[in-house]
PDB file of C-alpha atoms in Angstrom:
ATOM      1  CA  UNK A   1     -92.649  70.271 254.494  1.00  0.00           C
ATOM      2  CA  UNK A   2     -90.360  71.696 257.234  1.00  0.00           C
ATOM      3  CA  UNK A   3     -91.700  74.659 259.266  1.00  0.00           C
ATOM      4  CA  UNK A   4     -89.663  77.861 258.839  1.00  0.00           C
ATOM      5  CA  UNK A   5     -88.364  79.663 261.513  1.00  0.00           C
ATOM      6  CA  UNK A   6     -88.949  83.533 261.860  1.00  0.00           C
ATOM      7  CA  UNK A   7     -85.540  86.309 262.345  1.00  0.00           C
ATOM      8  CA  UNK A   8     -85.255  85.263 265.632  1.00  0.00           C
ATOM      9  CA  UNK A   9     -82.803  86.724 268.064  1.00  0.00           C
ATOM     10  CA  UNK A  10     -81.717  86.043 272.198  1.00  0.00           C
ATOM     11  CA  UNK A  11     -83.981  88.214 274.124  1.00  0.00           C
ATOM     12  CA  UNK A  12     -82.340  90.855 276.010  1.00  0.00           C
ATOM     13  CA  UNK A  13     -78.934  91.483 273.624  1.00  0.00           C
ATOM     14  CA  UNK A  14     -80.415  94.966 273.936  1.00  0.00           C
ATOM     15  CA  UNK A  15     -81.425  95.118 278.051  1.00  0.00           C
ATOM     16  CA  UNK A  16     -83.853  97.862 277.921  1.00  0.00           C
ATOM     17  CA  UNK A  17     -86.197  95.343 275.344  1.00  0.00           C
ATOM     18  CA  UNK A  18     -87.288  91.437 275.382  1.00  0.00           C
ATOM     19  CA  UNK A  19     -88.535  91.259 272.196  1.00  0.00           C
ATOM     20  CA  UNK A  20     -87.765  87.751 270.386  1.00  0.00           C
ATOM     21  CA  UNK A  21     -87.406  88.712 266.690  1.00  0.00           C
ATOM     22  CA  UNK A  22     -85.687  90.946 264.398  1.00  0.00           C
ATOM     23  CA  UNK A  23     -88.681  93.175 263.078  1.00  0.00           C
ATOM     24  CA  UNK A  24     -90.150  93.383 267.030  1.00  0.00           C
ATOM     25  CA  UNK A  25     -86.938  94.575 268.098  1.00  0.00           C
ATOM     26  CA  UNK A  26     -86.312  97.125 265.278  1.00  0.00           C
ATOM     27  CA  UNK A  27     -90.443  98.278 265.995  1.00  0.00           C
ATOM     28  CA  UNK A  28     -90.327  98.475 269.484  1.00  0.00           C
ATOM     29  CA  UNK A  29     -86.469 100.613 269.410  1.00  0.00           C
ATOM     30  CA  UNK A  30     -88.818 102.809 267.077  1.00  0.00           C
ATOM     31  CA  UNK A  31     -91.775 103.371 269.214  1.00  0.00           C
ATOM     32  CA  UNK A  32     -89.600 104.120 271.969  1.00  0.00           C
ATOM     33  CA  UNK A  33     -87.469 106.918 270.238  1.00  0.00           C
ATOM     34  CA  UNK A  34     -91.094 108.179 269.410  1.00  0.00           C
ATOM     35  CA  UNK A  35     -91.784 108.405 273.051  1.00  0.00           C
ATOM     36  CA  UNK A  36     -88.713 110.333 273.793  1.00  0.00           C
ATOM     37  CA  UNK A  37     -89.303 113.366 271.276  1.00  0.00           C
ATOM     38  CA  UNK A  38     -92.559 113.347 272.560  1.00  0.00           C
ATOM     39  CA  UNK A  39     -91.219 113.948 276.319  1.00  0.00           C
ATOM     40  CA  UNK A  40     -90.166 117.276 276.866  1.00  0.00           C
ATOM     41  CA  UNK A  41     -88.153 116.577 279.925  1.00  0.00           C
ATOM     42  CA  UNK A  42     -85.844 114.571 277.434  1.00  0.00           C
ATOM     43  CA  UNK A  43     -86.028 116.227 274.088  1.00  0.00           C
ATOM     44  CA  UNK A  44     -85.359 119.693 275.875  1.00  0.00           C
ATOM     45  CA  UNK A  45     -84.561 121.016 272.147  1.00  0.00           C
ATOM     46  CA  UNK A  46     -88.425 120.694 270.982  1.00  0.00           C
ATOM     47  CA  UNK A  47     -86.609 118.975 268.049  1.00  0.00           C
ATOM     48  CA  UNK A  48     -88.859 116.604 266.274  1.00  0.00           C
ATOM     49  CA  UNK A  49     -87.053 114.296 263.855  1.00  0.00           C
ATOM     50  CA  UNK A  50     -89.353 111.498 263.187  1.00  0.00           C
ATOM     51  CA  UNK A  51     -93.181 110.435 262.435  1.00  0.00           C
ATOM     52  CA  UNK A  52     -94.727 106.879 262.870  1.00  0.00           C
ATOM     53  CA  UNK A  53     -98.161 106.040 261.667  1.00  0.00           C
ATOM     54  CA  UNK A  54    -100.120 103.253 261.877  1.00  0.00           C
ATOM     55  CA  UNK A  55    -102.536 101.828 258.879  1.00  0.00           C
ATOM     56  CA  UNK A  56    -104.866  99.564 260.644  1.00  0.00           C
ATOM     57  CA  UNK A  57    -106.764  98.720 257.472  1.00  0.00           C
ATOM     58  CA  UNK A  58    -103.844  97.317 255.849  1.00  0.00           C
ATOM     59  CA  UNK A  59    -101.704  96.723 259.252  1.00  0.00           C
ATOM     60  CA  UNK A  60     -99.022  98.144 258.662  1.00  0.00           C
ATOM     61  CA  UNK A  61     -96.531 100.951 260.237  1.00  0.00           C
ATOM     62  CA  UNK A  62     -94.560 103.667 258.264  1.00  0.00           C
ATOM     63  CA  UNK A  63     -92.002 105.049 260.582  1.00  0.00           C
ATOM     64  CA  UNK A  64     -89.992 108.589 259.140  1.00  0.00           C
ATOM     65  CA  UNK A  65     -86.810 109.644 260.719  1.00  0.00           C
ATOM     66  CA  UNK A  66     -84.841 112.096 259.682  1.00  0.00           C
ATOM     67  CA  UNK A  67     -81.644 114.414 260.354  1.00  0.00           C
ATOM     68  CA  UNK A  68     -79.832 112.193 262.565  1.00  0.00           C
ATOM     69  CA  UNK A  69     -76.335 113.597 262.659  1.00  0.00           C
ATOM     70  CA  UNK A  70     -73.343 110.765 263.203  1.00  0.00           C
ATOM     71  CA  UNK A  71     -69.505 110.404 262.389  1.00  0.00           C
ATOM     72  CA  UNK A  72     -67.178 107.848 262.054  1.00  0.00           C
ATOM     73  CA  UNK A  73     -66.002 106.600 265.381  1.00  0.00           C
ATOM     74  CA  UNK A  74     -62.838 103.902 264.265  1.00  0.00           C
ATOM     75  CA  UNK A  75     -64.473 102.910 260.880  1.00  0.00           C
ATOM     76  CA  UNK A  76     -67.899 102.146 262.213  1.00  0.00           C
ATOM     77  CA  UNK A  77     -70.858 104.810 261.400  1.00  0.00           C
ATOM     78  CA  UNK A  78     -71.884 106.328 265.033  1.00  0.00           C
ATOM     79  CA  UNK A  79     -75.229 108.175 265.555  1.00  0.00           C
ATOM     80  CA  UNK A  80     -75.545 111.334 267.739  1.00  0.00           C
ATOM     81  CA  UNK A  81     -78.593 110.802 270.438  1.00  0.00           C
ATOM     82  CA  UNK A  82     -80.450 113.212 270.249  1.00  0.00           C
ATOM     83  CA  UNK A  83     -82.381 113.658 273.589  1.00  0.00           C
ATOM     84  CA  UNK A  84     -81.035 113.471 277.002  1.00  0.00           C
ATOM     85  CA  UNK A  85     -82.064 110.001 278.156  1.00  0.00           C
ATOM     86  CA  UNK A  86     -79.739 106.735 279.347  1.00  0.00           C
ATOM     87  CA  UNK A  87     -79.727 103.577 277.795  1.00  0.00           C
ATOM     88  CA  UNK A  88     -78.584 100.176 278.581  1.00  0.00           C
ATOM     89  CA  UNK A  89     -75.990  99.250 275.498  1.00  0.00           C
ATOM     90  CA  UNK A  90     -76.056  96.311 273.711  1.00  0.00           C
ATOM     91  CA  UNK A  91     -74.547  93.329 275.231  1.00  0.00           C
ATOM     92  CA  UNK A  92     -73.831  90.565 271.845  1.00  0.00           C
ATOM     93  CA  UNK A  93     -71.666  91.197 268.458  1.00  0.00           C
ATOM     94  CA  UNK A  94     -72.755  93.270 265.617  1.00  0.00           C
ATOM     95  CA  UNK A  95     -75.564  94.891 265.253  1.00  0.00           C
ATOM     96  CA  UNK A  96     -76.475  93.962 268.971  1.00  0.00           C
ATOM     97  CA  UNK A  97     -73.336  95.912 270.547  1.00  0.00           C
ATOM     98  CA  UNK A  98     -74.436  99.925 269.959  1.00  0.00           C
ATOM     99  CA  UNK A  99     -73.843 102.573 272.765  1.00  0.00           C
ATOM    100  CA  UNK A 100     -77.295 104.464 272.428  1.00  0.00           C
ATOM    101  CA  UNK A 101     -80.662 103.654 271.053  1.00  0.00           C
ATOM    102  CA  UNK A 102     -80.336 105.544 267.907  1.00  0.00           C
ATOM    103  CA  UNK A 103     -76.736 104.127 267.192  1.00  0.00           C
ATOM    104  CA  UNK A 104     -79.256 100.792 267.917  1.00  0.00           C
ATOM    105  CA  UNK A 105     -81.876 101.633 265.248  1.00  0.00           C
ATOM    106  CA  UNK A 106     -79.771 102.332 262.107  1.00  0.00           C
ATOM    107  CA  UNK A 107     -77.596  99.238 262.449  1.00  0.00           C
ATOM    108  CA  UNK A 108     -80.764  96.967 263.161  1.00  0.00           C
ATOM    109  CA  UNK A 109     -82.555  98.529 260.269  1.00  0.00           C
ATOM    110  CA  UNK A 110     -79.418  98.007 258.216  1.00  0.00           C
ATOM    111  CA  UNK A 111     -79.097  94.585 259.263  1.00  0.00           C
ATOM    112  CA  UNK A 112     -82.638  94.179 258.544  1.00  0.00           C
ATOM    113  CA  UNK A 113     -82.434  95.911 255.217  1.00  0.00           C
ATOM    114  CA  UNK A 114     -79.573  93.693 254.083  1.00  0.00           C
ATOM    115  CA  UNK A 115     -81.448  90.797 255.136  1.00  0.00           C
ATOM    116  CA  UNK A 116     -84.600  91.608 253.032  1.00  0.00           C
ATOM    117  CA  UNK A 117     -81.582  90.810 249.839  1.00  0.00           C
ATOM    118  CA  UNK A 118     -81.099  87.280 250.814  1.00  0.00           C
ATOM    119  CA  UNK A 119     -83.488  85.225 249.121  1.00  0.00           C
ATOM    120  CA  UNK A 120     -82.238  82.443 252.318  1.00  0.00           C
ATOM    121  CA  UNK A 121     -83.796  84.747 254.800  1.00  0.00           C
ATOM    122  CA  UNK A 122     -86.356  86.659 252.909  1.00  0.00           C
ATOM    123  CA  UNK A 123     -88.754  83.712 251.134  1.00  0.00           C
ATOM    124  CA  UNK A 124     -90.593  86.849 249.113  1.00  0.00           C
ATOM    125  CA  UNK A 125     -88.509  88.824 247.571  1.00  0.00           C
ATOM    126  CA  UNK A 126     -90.852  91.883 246.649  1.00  0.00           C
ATOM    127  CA  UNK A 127     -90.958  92.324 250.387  1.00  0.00           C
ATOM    128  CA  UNK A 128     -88.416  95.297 251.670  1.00  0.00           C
ATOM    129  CA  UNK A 129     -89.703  97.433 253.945  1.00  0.00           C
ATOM    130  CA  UNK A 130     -86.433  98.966 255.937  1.00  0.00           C
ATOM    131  CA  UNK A 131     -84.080 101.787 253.860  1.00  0.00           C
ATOM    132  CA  UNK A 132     -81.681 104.294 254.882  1.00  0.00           C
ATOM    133  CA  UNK A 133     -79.621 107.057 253.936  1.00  0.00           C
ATOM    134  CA  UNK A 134     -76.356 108.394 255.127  1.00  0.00           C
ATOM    135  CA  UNK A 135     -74.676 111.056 253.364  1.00  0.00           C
ATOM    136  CA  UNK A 136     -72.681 114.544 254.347  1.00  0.00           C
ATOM    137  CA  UNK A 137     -74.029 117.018 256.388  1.00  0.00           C
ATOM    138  CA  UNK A 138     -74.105 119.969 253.787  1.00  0.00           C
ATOM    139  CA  UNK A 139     -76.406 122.629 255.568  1.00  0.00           C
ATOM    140  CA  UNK A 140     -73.852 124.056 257.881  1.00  0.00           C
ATOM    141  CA  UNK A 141     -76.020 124.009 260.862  1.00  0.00           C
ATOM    142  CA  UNK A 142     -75.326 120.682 262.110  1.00  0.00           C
ATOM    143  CA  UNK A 143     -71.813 119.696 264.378  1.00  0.00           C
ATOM    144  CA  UNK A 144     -71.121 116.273 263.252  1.00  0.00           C
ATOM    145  CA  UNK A 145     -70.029 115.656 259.519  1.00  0.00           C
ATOM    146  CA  UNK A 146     -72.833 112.613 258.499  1.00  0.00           C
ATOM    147  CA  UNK A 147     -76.799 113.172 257.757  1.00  0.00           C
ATOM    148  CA  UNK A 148     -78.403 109.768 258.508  1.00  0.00           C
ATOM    149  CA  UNK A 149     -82.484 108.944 257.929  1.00  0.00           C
ATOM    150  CA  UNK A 150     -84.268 105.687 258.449  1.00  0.00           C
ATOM    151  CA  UNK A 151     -87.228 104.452 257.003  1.00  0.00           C
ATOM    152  CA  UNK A 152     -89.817 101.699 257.630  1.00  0.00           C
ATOM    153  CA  UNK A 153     -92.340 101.566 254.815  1.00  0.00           C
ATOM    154  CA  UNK A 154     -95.277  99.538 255.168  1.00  0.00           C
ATOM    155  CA  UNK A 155     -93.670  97.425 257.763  1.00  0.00           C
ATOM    156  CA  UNK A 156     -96.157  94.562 258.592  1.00  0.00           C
ATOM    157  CA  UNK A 157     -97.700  94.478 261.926  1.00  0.00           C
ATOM    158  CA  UNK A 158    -100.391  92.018 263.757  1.00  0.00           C
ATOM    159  CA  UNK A 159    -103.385  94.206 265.073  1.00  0.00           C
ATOM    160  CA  UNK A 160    -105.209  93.038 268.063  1.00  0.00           C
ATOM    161  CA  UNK A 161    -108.602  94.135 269.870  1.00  0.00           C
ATOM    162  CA  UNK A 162    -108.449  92.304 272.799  1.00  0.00           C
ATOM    163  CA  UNK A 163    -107.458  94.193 275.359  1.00  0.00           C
ATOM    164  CA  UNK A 164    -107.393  97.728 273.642  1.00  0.00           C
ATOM    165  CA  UNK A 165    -106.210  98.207 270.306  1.00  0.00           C
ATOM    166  CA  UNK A 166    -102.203  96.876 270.334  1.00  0.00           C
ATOM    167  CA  UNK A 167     -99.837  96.494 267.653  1.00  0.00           C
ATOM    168  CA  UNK A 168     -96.795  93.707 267.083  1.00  0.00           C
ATOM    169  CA  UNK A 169     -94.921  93.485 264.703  1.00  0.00           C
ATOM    170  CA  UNK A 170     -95.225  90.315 262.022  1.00  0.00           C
ATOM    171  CA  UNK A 171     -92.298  88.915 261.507  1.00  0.00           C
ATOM    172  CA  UNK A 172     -91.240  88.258 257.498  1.00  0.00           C
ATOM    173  CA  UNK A 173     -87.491  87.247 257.880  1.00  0.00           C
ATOM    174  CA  UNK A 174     -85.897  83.933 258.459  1.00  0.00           C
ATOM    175  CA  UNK A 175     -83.748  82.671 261.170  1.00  0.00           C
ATOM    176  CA  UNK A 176     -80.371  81.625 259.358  1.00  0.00           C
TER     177      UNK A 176
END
């Protein structure tokens, strides 16, 4: 029996992170666009675009967010930041080579999402957790011409007690 080897990826293609897989990388670039609507200093708009909640019964995250507004920058889909914050752009090839962290979060999660299709890298098939939307912006409000949500449903995730309650992610995928 040969072991299998998890979605893993080089450490630091994004610098701001150091996590070593796939689904730690996509749940940590979450969390930390949590932390920014929750900091006034950078979200000076108030606006609050996304939820992430955390089942610790059945371990597992659901992360919501929604009304992103992107374009098309020379055929690639581009997401508008939406708070006022630096970050460190990716440094490898697709999807490790985005110019902000939301930009960073849709193309991991569609990476991810095409990923959960391959029955090479994703052993059980029943398990998709990552889905998003992009479609025109129709409600007139918004500047750019593309509405763009992500999702993480039931996203598995290790619980620990040891030092506090902590949360990792558990990674599902493959290494091809």
């Amino acid at each position: 029996m040969s072991l299998l080897s998890h979605m893993n990826i080089t450490p630091g293609l994004y610098p701001d992170f150091s996590e070593t897989t796939l689904e730690a990388l996509v749940l940590a670039m979450g969390r930390q666009l949590l932390q920014r609507q929750k900091n006034l200093v950078v979200n000076i708009t108030g606006k609050d675009i996304m939820d992430l909640s955390l089942d610790e019964e059945a371990s597992v995250v659901n992360l919501d967010i929604d009304e992103l507004e992107g374009f098309i920058d020379d055929g690639a889909i581009a997401v508008v930041e939406p708070f006022l914050v630096g970050f460190q752009p990716g440094t490898g090839s697709y999807p490790f080579n985005q110019q902000n962290l939301c930009s960073a979060l849709l193309h991991l999660v569609m990476y991810q999402h095409a990923a959960e299709f391959s029955p090479t890298l994703n052993p059980e098939p029943a398990r998709k957790h990552c889905e998003f939307t992009i479609g025109p912006n129709i409600r007139g409000s918004g500047t750019y011409p593309l509405i763009l949500t992500i999702t993480l449903t039931d996203y598995p995730v290790i619980i620990s007690y040891s030092d506090g309650m902590t949360s990792t992610a558990q990674p599902y995928l493959l290494t091809p």
